[in-house]
Structure formats: C-alpha cells, structure tokens
Amino acid sequence: MSRRRPLARWLAREGVAMLALLVAGYAHGAPAGDAGRGQQLYQGCTGCHSVDEDDVGPRHRGVVGRRAGSVPGFAYSPALRASGLVWDPVTLDRWLTAPQTLVPGSRMFYALADPQARADVIAYLATLRE
Amino acid sequence: MTTGPMNPERRRALACLAHGGAGTVFLLAGGVLTPFDLSTAGAPATTAGRPFLVQLSDSHIGFHKAANPDVDGTLTQAVNLIRSLPMSPRLLLHTGDLTHLSRPEEFERAAGLLAGVGSIPMHIVPGEHDVADETASEFFRHYGQASAGRGYYSFDHDGVHFLALNNVMQARDGGLGGLGEEQVAWARADLKGRGASTPIVVFAHMPLWSIYPAWGWGTADSGPILAELRRFGSATVLNGHIHQVISKVEGHVTFHTAASTAFPQPAPGEGPGPGPLVVPADQLTRVLGVTRVTIQRAGARLDEEHLAGMA
C-alpha cells in the first residue's frame, strides 16, 4: 500500500505525462491552453465528434497520446491510418491548423485558425483521460 | 413600391428571418423565384400563386446531442408545414445532410419522415454527412439514380432548368467545398446551350458563393459556373450547410442559403468556428423557424405587390 499523500500519488501517476505535454507545447511555440475555454470551444467540434462515442470522427476520450487511426472499429481513411502519427500537442496543433496539409487524403477538413483556440481545445482534449 | 429580393426592404425582411426557416418556399412568377420562410408561407401561397418549390436542408437524422435531441421531431414539423400549405408545391429540394452519419437506418428513417409530404417529387444533393460512410455509398444507394452515382445532374421542371451539384466529395483544407474539374466542365457545358431567358436554379450543399471562407463556407472552384450564370435573366443559387438564412443578389443571380431543420449555427465570424449552437430548449423551434413571427403579414403583402408587378 502506498504511503504517499494524494497529491504526491497524482503527480507520480500523471506528472510525467503532463510535463511531457507542457514541454512539447512550449517547444512548439504554441500558447498555453486553457482547458475550461477549450471545453466551451469544443461545442463547435460536436457537429462531428463526441467524447465517448464514435461520430463522423472518432471518440475523443484518450486522444492525447493515442496513435492516429487506432480506435477499434472506427472507419478511418487509409491516409490517416497509415500516417504513423501519435496525437500530442504538436501534432494536434498541426492537425487543427490544416488537416489536409498534415495528412492529405484524410477525411477531416475543419480547421481552427486561431492559435489560442487550438491550444485551448488541445488542453481540453488532454483532460479526457481513459 | 417595388419590392423583392433586390430591394432593401425585402433584404430587411430576409434579415429578420435570418434565424427562421424550417424550410423555404419559392414562388415562381415572371421567371423569378421569390423566397418565403416556410413557417410564414401560408398567406403568400394563397394570394400570390402556387408555391413552386420548397427547400429543406440539413436535417441531420441521427444527430442526438444538446443542440437538438429530437431532429426527427423538427423535420416532422417542417413536413407538416409543407402539408399545411394551401396549395402543394411542385418540387421539394433537399440541400443535403439529410443524415448525420450516413447510416442505412438514418436514410430509412429520413425517407419515412419525408414521405409525409406526399407525392411531391424530391431532388437531393449530398452533404458531407451523407457521404461519411467508409465507401460513401449509402447516399447513392438511396438517391444516386438521377445522377448515375455522381451526385450531380440536371433536369427541367415547368420551364425551369435545374442543376444539382455535388461539392462535398472534393472538399479542400479549411472545409471549403470543391466540385472538381470534371463537374465544372459538365456544368458549364450544360448551361452553354440554354437560352438566356430560361430560369436557372443551381443547388448544392455547401455555399457556391463565398460567405465566410475562413470557416469553409464557400466552394473553391465554383467561379466558372457562377460566371456562366451571369448571362441568364434569372438565376437562383441555393445551398444549405451553414444552418441559417442568408441571401444576396449579384446582377440577375440571387443566392439563398437555407436554415437547418435540426439545429442552428453561429453567424459568420461570430466565435472561433462553425458548429452546432446550443440554445435554450424552449427557443429551439424559434431558431428553426417553426414559430410564426410578426413580420409575416408585412412580408407577404410586400411580396404580393412585387409579384403582381411582375405578372
């Protein structure tokens, strides 16, 4: 049984992943994201996406850290399935900037032009843990 | 006073209807199509002639999120409004996104609901949500016969020439619609032999005119077709996709986008991007246009005068 306090246990469990996300984001030059605002902005994504069920696009829970094209049973484009991408703040930022530029032939066309809006949405997606 | 879509008074009326529209009824007079919001169309239909066509759009059968958990119900309301018109329209155009996920059961359910309009012939173009299945085949299994599986075709009805275009299967980065060289060449050739006095109606899912390209609300390669339309005395360009009523006139070409029967979207540029807009449940039918509004009589009277002047 662990003798660590709750915060220490949480940091031990989540800290490395969170630190990696932060480092990746700042290294990319993206602004820091506000997950709360990202959750509000996510309403705009719900025309095609849901958190816990597949829609026009795949479910988003667990998307950060997931290999692109890997949700079981979802009908991805061959292009995305073969992309070799792993969704992290950098790849998600590039994807939300211009999906057809990052993965030509994929089925997503929606883009977010505002870097802060992308950062906020990505911060929200990072909270959707499995 | 001369009124109609080219008149500012009419534009103001359309602006008032910007959040209205379970569908749009178009009256045909003197070769010119004049739009009325479906929920307010009873009066003009009785006084200004037979409604020529009704446009429905973006029904998203299968959608069940907060923006509208009952899209079957709101499409049914639109169908009931069509049934309640004093005279039956001659055509029903659906400008795409009939379904949300292109699932067979969604197409079946939508067909069942639309059967409520009776024997009115329906023409439909695909929206991107109608071709979201892996092989993009379910839409064409149901509605592909007229276009030989291409999604674009032309036909004539009561002296009006129609072009149904498919701009959702060659979309561009940022979400702009795309037609592709083959379809553009086909449409230009189709229009080339037509007399300039032939009323033309072009309809597609995504806007064929640039409403807000930053949100993908336009079609990247529609320019040559729009240029071809300029020589016609009356051309009407219809679309859906943006879930709100917006109109404009360029020369003799009138553009109308239709409201959704399912849920509204933000006005162009308001907010970070497009997407379903959640409104309080007791206001949903209002933004879908199924509630009668006070401009009904004024709008009807203005257009009645306009149509009488055209006759």
Short mmCIF file of C-alpha atoms in Angstrom, two decimals:
data_model
loop_
_atom_site.label_atom_id
_atom_site.label_comp_id
_atom_site.label_asym_id
_atom_site.label_seq_id
_atom_site.Cartn_x
_atom_site.Cartn_y
_atom_site.Cartn_z
CA MET A 1 0.00 0.00 0.00
CA SER A 2 1.34 3.42 -0.95
CA ARG A 3 2.22 5.77 1.91
CA ARG A 4 2.35 8.81 -0.38
CA ARG A 5 -0.14 11.65 0.02
CA PRO A 6 -2.88 12.05 -2.65
CA LEU A 7 -1.09 14.95 -4.40
CA ALA A 8 2.15 13.07 -4.47
CA ARG A 9 0.38 9.97 -5.82
CA TRP A 10 -1.34 12.07 -8.50
CA LEU A 11 1.95 13.68 -9.50
CA ALA A 12 3.65 10.32 -9.66
CA ARG A 13 0.86 8.95 -11.84
CA GLU A 14 0.18 11.96 -14.07
CA GLY A 15 3.15 14.23 -13.64
CA VAL A 16 5.42 12.75 -16.26
CA ALA A 17 2.70 12.82 -18.91
CA MET A 18 1.67 16.37 -18.01
CA LEU A 19 5.26 17.56 -18.07
CA ALA A 20 5.76 15.95 -21.44
CA LEU A 21 2.68 17.72 -22.79
CA LEU A 22 3.83 21.07 -21.46
CA VAL A 23 7.35 20.67 -22.83
CA ALA A 24 6.00 19.59 -26.21
CA GLY A 25 3.63 22.54 -26.32
CA TYR A 26 6.17 25.17 -25.39
CA ALA A 27 8.83 23.67 -27.64
CA HIS A 28 6.37 24.04 -30.48
CA GLY A 29 5.87 27.71 -29.66
CA ALA A 30 2.15 27.31 -29.07
CA PRO A 31 0.44 29.43 -26.42
CA ALA A 32 -0.56 27.79 -23.15
CA GLY A 33 -4.04 26.37 -23.37
CA ASP A 34 -7.00 26.98 -21.09
CA ALA A 35 -8.89 23.71 -20.77
CA GLY A 36 -12.00 25.44 -19.46
CA ARG A 37 -12.24 27.67 -22.50
CA GLY A 38 -11.34 24.68 -24.63
CA GLN A 39 -14.34 22.82 -23.28
CA GLN A 40 -16.56 25.70 -24.38
CA LEU A 41 -14.92 25.80 -27.80
CA TYR A 42 -15.34 22.04 -28.11
CA GLN A 43 -19.06 22.62 -28.65
CA GLY A 44 -18.06 23.63 -32.17
CA CYS A 45 -16.49 20.20 -32.68
CA THR A 46 -19.65 18.36 -31.73
CA GLY A 47 -21.06 18.54 -35.22
CA CYS A 48 -18.70 15.67 -35.99
CA HIS A 49 -17.17 14.47 -32.71
CA SER A 50 -18.20 13.17 -29.32
CA VAL A 51 -16.18 12.49 -26.21
CA ASP A 52 -17.30 8.93 -25.60
CA GLU A 53 -18.80 7.66 -28.83
CA ASP A 54 -17.74 7.49 -32.43
CA ASP A 55 -19.46 10.04 -34.63
CA VAL A 56 -18.40 11.33 -38.06
CA GLY A 57 -14.99 11.37 -36.38
CA PRO A 58 -13.69 9.01 -33.70
CA ARG A 59 -14.35 9.43 -29.98
CA HIS A 60 -12.04 11.88 -28.26
CA ARG A 61 -11.57 10.36 -24.83
CA GLY A 62 -7.93 9.33 -24.64
CA VAL A 63 -6.98 11.04 -27.89
CA VAL A 64 -3.85 12.69 -26.47
CA GLY A 65 -1.16 10.06 -26.55
CA ARG A 66 -3.11 7.83 -28.93
CA ARG A 67 -1.78 6.62 -32.24
CA ALA A 68 -3.73 8.18 -35.11
CA GLY A 69 -6.20 5.82 -36.73
CA SER A 70 -6.26 3.37 -33.85
CA VAL A 71 -9.74 3.49 -32.29
CA PRO A 72 -11.07 -0.04 -32.75
CA GLY A 73 -13.97 -0.30 -35.15
CA PHE A 74 -13.82 3.26 -36.47
CA ALA A 75 -13.70 3.57 -40.25
CA TYR A 76 -10.65 5.78 -40.73
CA SER A 77 -9.36 6.94 -44.07
CA PRO A 78 -6.45 4.83 -45.30
CA ALA A 79 -4.36 8.00 -45.26
CA LEU A 80 -4.83 8.66 -41.55
CA ARG A 81 -4.44 5.02 -40.64
CA ALA A 82 -1.10 4.96 -42.43
CA SER A 83 0.07 8.33 -41.14
CA GLY A 84 2.16 6.96 -38.28
CA LEU A 85 1.20 9.99 -36.20
CA VAL A 86 0.78 9.99 -32.46
CA TRP A 87 -1.56 12.69 -31.17
CA ASP A 88 0.33 15.06 -28.89
CA PRO A 89 0.08 18.87 -28.56
CA VAL A 90 2.38 19.39 -31.52
CA THR A 91 0.68 17.01 -33.94
CA LEU A 92 -2.77 18.07 -32.79
CA ASP A 93 -1.87 21.72 -33.35
CA ARG A 94 -0.68 20.94 -36.87
CA TRP A 95 -3.78 18.83 -37.49
CA LEU A 96 -6.19 21.51 -36.29
CA THR A 97 -4.32 24.12 -38.33
CA ALA A 98 -4.66 22.32 -41.66
CA PRO A 99 -5.63 18.64 -41.55
CA GLN A 100 -5.34 18.12 -45.29
CA THR A 101 -1.84 19.57 -45.26
CA LEU A 102 -0.72 17.29 -42.45
CA VAL A 103 -2.45 14.18 -43.80
CA PRO A 104 -3.59 14.60 -47.41
CA GLY A 105 -6.49 12.31 -48.13
CA SER A 106 -7.79 12.22 -44.58
CA ARG A 107 -11.47 12.90 -44.03
CA MET A 108 -11.23 15.92 -41.76
CA PHE A 109 -11.36 19.41 -43.24
CA TYR A 110 -12.39 21.51 -40.26
CA ALA A 111 -9.65 23.84 -39.03
CA LEU A 112 -9.20 26.34 -36.23
CA ALA A 113 -7.35 29.40 -37.43
CA ASP A 114 -6.70 30.97 -34.03
CA PRO A 115 -3.60 29.51 -32.29
CA GLN A 116 -5.02 30.28 -28.85
CA ALA A 117 -8.27 28.49 -29.69
CA ARG A 118 -6.28 25.45 -30.86
CA ALA A 119 -4.22 25.49 -27.67
CA ASP A 120 -7.37 25.72 -25.55
CA VAL A 121 -9.08 22.84 -27.36
CA ILE A 122 -5.94 20.71 -27.11
CA ALA A 123 -5.71 21.49 -23.38
CA TYR A 124 -9.31 20.29 -23.02
CA LEU A 125 -8.65 17.15 -25.05
CA ALA A 126 -5.73 16.39 -22.72
CA THR A 127 -8.17 16.23 -19.81
CA LEU A 128 -10.21 13.47 -21.50
CA ARG A 129 -8.39 10.55 -19.98
CA GLU A 130 -9.47 6.95 -20.33
CA MET B 1 -43.22 50.42 -54.22
CA THR B 2 -41.23 47.79 -56.00
CA THR B 3 -40.17 45.08 -53.63
CA GLY B 4 -38.43 41.74 -53.77
CA PRO B 5 -35.01 40.27 -53.10
CA MET B 6 -33.28 43.11 -54.95
CA ASN B 7 -34.99 45.70 -52.80
CA PRO B 8 -33.56 46.79 -49.44
CA GLU B 9 -36.99 46.48 -47.87
CA ARG B 10 -37.05 42.85 -48.85
CA ARG B 11 -33.49 42.42 -47.64
CA ARG B 12 -34.53 43.75 -44.27
CA ALA B 13 -37.34 41.24 -44.20
CA LEU B 14 -34.88 38.48 -45.01
CA ALA B 15 -32.55 39.74 -42.31
CA CYS B 16 -35.41 39.47 -39.86
CA LEU B 17 -35.80 35.90 -40.99
CA ALA B 18 -32.12 35.19 -40.51
CA HIS B 19 -32.83 32.74 -37.74
CA GLY B 20 -36.03 31.45 -39.28
CA GLY B 21 -36.62 28.67 -41.69
CA ALA B 22 -37.82 25.16 -41.17
CA GLY B 23 -37.60 25.40 -44.93
CA THR B 24 -38.05 27.93 -47.69
CA VAL B 25 -40.92 28.17 -50.14
CA PHE B 26 -40.14 29.72 -53.51
CA LEU B 27 -42.90 31.22 -55.61
CA LEU B 28 -42.27 31.46 -59.34
CA ALA B 29 -43.58 34.49 -61.21
CA GLY B 30 -42.23 36.03 -64.39
CA GLY B 31 -39.34 33.60 -64.29
CA VAL B 32 -38.19 34.92 -60.92
CA LEU B 33 -38.19 32.82 -57.79
CA THR B 34 -39.16 34.67 -54.64
CA PRO B 35 -38.48 33.07 -51.25
CA PHE B 36 -40.73 32.88 -48.22
CA ASP B 37 -39.97 31.26 -44.94
CA LEU B 38 -41.92 28.03 -44.79
CA SER B 39 -43.42 28.83 -41.42
CA THR B 40 -44.86 32.10 -42.78
CA ALA B 41 -45.78 30.96 -46.27
CA GLY B 42 -49.49 30.38 -45.88
CA ALA B 43 -50.50 33.92 -46.75
CA PRO B 44 -48.38 34.45 -49.91
CA ALA B 45 -49.22 31.00 -51.17
CA THR B 46 -52.89 31.85 -51.22
CA THR B 47 -52.55 35.33 -52.69
CA ALA B 48 -49.54 35.26 -54.99
CA GLY B 49 -49.84 31.95 -56.78
CA ARG B 50 -48.89 28.37 -56.36
CA PRO B 51 -45.69 27.66 -54.43
CA PHE B 52 -43.19 26.36 -56.93
CA LEU B 53 -40.65 24.64 -54.75
CA VAL B 54 -39.78 24.08 -51.12
CA GLN B 55 -36.19 23.84 -49.96
CA LEU B 56 -35.35 21.82 -46.89
CA SER B 57 -31.82 21.34 -45.62
CA ASP B 58 -29.52 19.85 -43.02
CA SER B 59 -31.95 17.52 -41.29
CA HIS B 60 -29.10 15.50 -39.69
CA ILE B 61 -31.26 12.49 -38.93
CA GLY B 62 -29.26 10.53 -36.36
CA PHE B 63 -27.93 13.58 -34.51
CA HIS B 64 -28.94 13.45 -30.85
CA LYS B 65 -26.82 15.94 -28.94
CA ALA B 66 -27.64 19.00 -26.88
CA ALA B 67 -28.24 21.29 -29.85
CA ASN B 68 -31.30 19.19 -30.74
CA PRO B 69 -32.04 15.80 -29.22
CA ASP B 70 -35.12 15.37 -31.44
CA VAL B 71 -34.18 16.01 -35.07
CA ASP B 72 -36.89 13.59 -36.21
CA GLY B 73 -39.44 15.79 -34.49
CA THR B 74 -38.25 19.05 -36.05
CA LEU B 75 -38.11 17.52 -39.55
CA THR B 76 -41.63 16.26 -38.96
CA GLN B 77 -42.69 19.80 -38.07
CA ALA B 78 -41.24 21.03 -41.38
CA VAL B 79 -43.05 18.27 -43.26
CA ASN B 80 -46.28 19.20 -41.53
CA LEU B 81 -45.80 22.84 -42.54
CA ILE B 82 -45.46 21.74 -46.17
CA ARG B 83 -48.61 19.65 -45.84
CA SER B 84 -50.45 22.62 -44.39
CA LEU B 85 -49.71 24.89 -47.37
CA PRO B 86 -52.94 25.81 -49.14
CA MET B 87 -51.53 24.52 -52.42
CA SER B 88 -48.98 21.77 -52.80
CA PRO B 89 -45.55 22.84 -54.10
CA ARG B 90 -44.45 21.23 -57.33
CA LEU B 91 -40.99 20.27 -56.13
CA LEU B 92 -39.10 19.59 -52.94
CA LEU B 93 -35.36 20.24 -52.94
CA HIS B 94 -33.23 18.98 -50.07
CA THR B 95 -29.80 20.58 -50.00
CA GLY B 96 -28.01 17.83 -48.15
CA ASP B 97 -27.00 16.48 -44.76
CA LEU B 98 -30.23 14.58 -44.72
CA THR B 99 -28.50 12.20 -42.31
CA HIS B 100 -25.82 12.73 -39.71
CA LEU B 101 -23.68 9.60 -40.05
CA SER B 102 -24.78 8.14 -43.40
CA ARG B 103 -26.06 5.04 -41.66
CA PRO B 104 -28.60 2.88 -43.51
CA GLU B 105 -31.13 3.21 -40.70
CA GLU B 106 -30.80 7.01 -40.80
CA PHE B 107 -31.56 7.09 -44.52
CA GLU B 108 -34.51 4.77 -43.99
CA ARG B 109 -35.89 6.89 -41.17
CA ALA B 110 -35.41 10.13 -43.13
CA ALA B 111 -37.17 8.64 -46.15
CA GLY B 112 -40.06 7.64 -43.92
CA LEU B 113 -40.38 11.13 -42.48
CA LEU B 114 -40.13 12.83 -45.88
CA ALA B 115 -42.80 10.52 -47.25
CA GLY B 116 -45.15 12.69 -45.21
CA VAL B 117 -45.08 15.36 -47.92
CA GLY B 118 -46.99 13.01 -50.21
CA SER B 119 -46.37 12.83 -53.93
CA ILE B 120 -44.25 15.97 -54.33
CA PRO B 121 -41.16 15.00 -56.36
CA MET B 122 -37.96 15.38 -54.33
CA HIS B 123 -34.47 16.12 -55.58
CA ILE B 124 -31.50 15.96 -53.24
CA VAL B 125 -27.77 16.65 -53.31
CA PRO B 126 -25.36 15.08 -50.82
CA GLY B 127 -23.99 16.88 -47.80
CA GLU B 128 -20.71 15.80 -46.26
CA HIS B 129 -22.62 14.00 -43.53
CA ASP B 130 -24.43 11.95 -46.19
CA VAL B 131 -21.19 10.53 -47.56
CA ALA B 132 -19.43 9.90 -44.24
CA ASP B 133 -19.65 6.11 -44.51
CA GLU B 134 -16.44 4.32 -45.42
CA THR B 135 -17.40 3.78 -49.05
CA ALA B 136 -19.67 6.84 -49.43
CA SER B 137 -22.20 4.50 -50.96
CA GLU B 138 -25.32 4.66 -48.80
CA PHE B 139 -26.48 8.04 -50.13
CA PHE B 140 -26.09 6.85 -53.70
CA ARG B 141 -27.90 3.60 -52.95
CA HIS B 142 -30.90 5.71 -52.00
CA TYR B 143 -30.59 8.76 -54.22
CA GLY B 144 -27.93 8.01 -56.81
CA GLN B 145 -30.13 7.00 -59.71
CA ALA B 146 -30.76 10.52 -61.06
CA SER B 147 -27.04 11.29 -61.22
CA ALA B 148 -25.77 7.84 -62.19
CA GLY B 149 -23.91 7.75 -58.89
CA ARG B 150 -22.07 11.06 -59.37
CA GLY B 151 -24.21 13.30 -57.18
CA TYR B 152 -24.60 15.94 -59.91
CA TYR B 153 -27.17 16.10 -62.66
CA SER B 154 -29.62 18.46 -64.36
CA PHE B 155 -33.32 18.36 -65.08
CA ASP B 156 -36.18 20.56 -66.25
CA HIS B 157 -39.41 21.27 -64.45
CA ASP B 158 -42.16 23.62 -65.59
CA GLY B 159 -39.79 25.54 -67.84
CA VAL B 160 -37.12 25.97 -65.17
CA HIS B 161 -33.73 24.32 -65.66
CA PHE B 162 -32.13 22.85 -62.54
CA LEU B 163 -28.53 21.88 -61.86
CA ALA B 164 -27.92 19.69 -58.83
CA LEU B 165 -24.24 19.90 -57.86
CA ASN B 166 -22.08 17.82 -55.55
CA ASN B 167 -19.47 19.96 -53.79
CA VAL B 168 -18.83 17.78 -50.73
CA MET B 169 -16.66 14.98 -52.08
CA GLN B 170 -13.69 17.05 -53.16
CA ALA B 171 -13.54 19.40 -50.21
CA ARG B 172 -10.45 21.48 -49.55
CA ASP B 173 -8.38 22.27 -46.48
CA GLY B 174 -10.31 24.51 -44.15
CA GLY B 175 -13.56 22.87 -45.23
CA LEU B 176 -14.18 24.73 -48.48
CA GLY B 177 -16.35 22.81 -50.89
CA GLY B 178 -14.92 21.54 -54.15
CA LEU B 179 -16.52 20.48 -57.41
CA GLY B 180 -13.57 19.18 -59.38
CA GLU B 181 -12.64 19.88 -63.00
CA GLU B 182 -14.92 17.25 -64.47
CA GLN B 183 -18.05 18.55 -62.74
CA VAL B 184 -17.23 22.19 -63.50
CA ALA B 185 -16.76 21.35 -67.19
CA TRP B 186 -20.01 19.36 -67.20
CA ALA B 187 -21.97 22.23 -65.60
CA ARG B 188 -20.57 24.83 -67.99
CA ALA B 189 -21.41 22.64 -70.98
CA ASP B 190 -24.90 22.01 -69.59
CA LEU B 191 -25.57 25.74 -69.30
CA LYS B 192 -23.95 26.73 -72.57
CA GLY B 193 -26.79 25.69 -74.83
CA ARG B 194 -29.57 27.26 -72.76
CA GLY B 195 -31.37 30.40 -73.80
CA ALA B 196 -30.73 33.42 -71.60
CA SER B 197 -34.45 33.66 -70.81
CA THR B 198 -34.52 30.20 -69.24
CA PRO B 199 -34.87 30.48 -65.45
CA ILE B 200 -32.00 28.58 -63.86
CA VAL B 201 -31.83 27.07 -60.38
CA VAL B 202 -28.50 25.70 -59.15
CA PHE B 203 -28.42 23.89 -55.84
CA ALA B 204 -25.66 22.29 -53.81
CA HIS B 205 -24.96 21.57 -50.15
CA MET B 206 -22.07 23.91 -49.40
CA PRO B 207 -22.36 27.56 -50.41
CA LEU B 208 -21.33 28.12 -54.01
CA TRP B 209 -20.60 31.74 -53.13
CA SER B 210 -18.02 32.90 -50.62
CA ILE B 211 -19.94 33.52 -47.42
CA TYR B 212 -17.08 33.04 -44.98
CA PRO B 213 -14.14 31.14 -46.46
CA ALA B 214 -12.24 31.15 -43.15
CA TRP B 215 -14.87 28.69 -41.90
CA GLY B 216 -15.01 26.80 -45.16
CA TRP B 217 -18.28 28.46 -46.13
CA GLY B 218 -17.71 28.65 -49.83
CA THR B 219 -16.68 26.49 -52.78
CA ALA B 220 -13.12 26.75 -54.02
CA ASP B 221 -13.76 26.22 -57.71
CA SER B 222 -17.31 27.45 -58.32
CA GLY B 223 -16.17 30.65 -60.09
CA PRO B 224 -16.53 29.41 -63.70
CA ILE B 225 -20.09 28.20 -63.05
CA LEU B 226 -21.12 31.45 -61.38
CA ALA B 227 -19.61 33.36 -64.31
CA GLU B 228 -21.68 31.26 -66.69
CA LEU B 229 -24.86 32.20 -64.79
CA ARG B 230 -24.38 35.94 -65.32
CA ARG B 231 -25.88 35.97 -68.80
CA PHE B 232 -29.20 34.50 -67.66
CA GLY B 233 -32.13 36.76 -66.91
CA SER B 234 -33.00 34.81 -63.78
CA ALA B 235 -30.66 32.53 -61.88
CA THR B 236 -31.15 31.28 -58.33
CA VAL B 237 -28.41 29.55 -56.36
CA LEU B 238 -29.42 27.56 -53.29
CA ASN B 239 -27.40 25.84 -50.59
CA GLY B 240 -27.52 24.58 -47.03
CA HIS B 241 -24.58 23.65 -44.77
CA ILE B 242 -24.42 26.82 -42.71
CA HIS B 243 -27.78 26.33 -40.96
CA GLN B 244 -29.06 29.87 -41.33
CA VAL B 245 -30.82 32.06 -43.87
CA ILE B 246 -28.58 34.45 -45.78
CA SER B 247 -29.38 35.99 -49.16
CA LYS B 248 -27.66 38.27 -51.63
CA VAL B 249 -28.09 39.42 -55.20
CA GLU B 250 -25.40 39.87 -57.85
CA GLY B 251 -26.84 41.12 -61.12
CA HIS B 252 -29.56 38.66 -62.06
CA VAL B 253 -28.19 35.95 -59.80
CA THR B 254 -29.86 35.54 -56.42
CA PHE B 255 -28.24 33.46 -53.70
CA HIS B 256 -30.10 31.90 -50.78
CA THR B 257 -28.85 29.66 -48.02
CA ALA B 258 -31.41 27.69 -46.04
CA ALA B 259 -31.84 27.12 -42.34
CA SER B 260 -31.44 23.63 -40.96
CA THR B 261 -34.37 21.58 -39.76
CA ALA B 262 -32.08 20.30 -36.99
CA PHE B 263 -30.02 22.97 -35.21
CA PRO B 264 -28.64 26.48 -35.77
CA GLN B 265 -25.01 27.51 -36.29
CA PRO B 266 -23.36 30.81 -35.38
CA ALA B 267 -23.44 33.75 -37.76
CA PRO B 268 -20.34 34.00 -39.95
CA GLY B 269 -17.32 35.01 -37.89
CA GLU B 270 -19.13 35.04 -34.56
CA GLY B 271 -16.99 32.81 -32.37
CA PRO B 272 -13.99 30.66 -33.16
CA GLY B 273 -15.64 28.46 -35.74
CA PRO B 274 -18.77 26.79 -37.05
CA GLY B 275 -20.61 24.08 -35.19
CA PRO B 276 -23.91 23.25 -33.52
CA LEU B 277 -25.23 26.12 -31.47
CA VAL B 278 -26.97 25.20 -28.25
CA VAL B 279 -29.91 27.43 -27.43
CA PRO B 280 -32.35 27.02 -24.55
CA ALA B 281 -34.77 24.20 -25.32
CA ASP B 282 -37.77 26.49 -25.30
CA GLN B 283 -36.16 28.62 -28.03
CA LEU B 284 -35.09 25.86 -30.40
CA THR B 285 -38.20 25.79 -32.53
CA ARG B 286 -37.93 29.57 -32.84
CA VAL B 287 -34.45 29.43 -34.33
CA LEU B 288 -35.53 26.61 -36.59
CA GLY B 289 -38.33 28.83 -37.76
CA VAL B 290 -41.28 26.72 -36.82
CA THR B 291 -42.83 29.55 -34.84
CA ARG B 292 -44.87 32.15 -36.69
CA VAL B 293 -43.32 35.61 -36.42
CA THR B 294 -44.85 39.06 -36.55
CA ILE B 295 -43.28 40.10 -39.86
CA GLN B 296 -45.41 37.51 -41.63
CA ARG B 297 -48.12 39.83 -42.89
CA ALA B 298 -45.85 42.70 -43.88
CA GLY B 299 -43.52 40.37 -45.77
CA ALA B 300 -46.40 38.68 -47.53
CA ARG B 301 -48.02 41.94 -48.55
CA LEU B 302 -44.78 43.39 -49.91
CA ASP B 303 -44.11 40.33 -51.99
CA GLU B 304 -47.66 40.15 -53.19
CA GLU B 305 -47.26 43.63 -54.64
CA HIS B 306 -43.94 42.64 -56.18
CA LEU B 307 -45.35 39.54 -57.81
CA ALA B 308 -48.37 41.42 -59.10
CA GLY B 309 -45.97 43.90 -60.70
CA MET B 310 -44.03 41.10 -62.39
CA ALA B 311 -47.08 39.32 -63.81
#
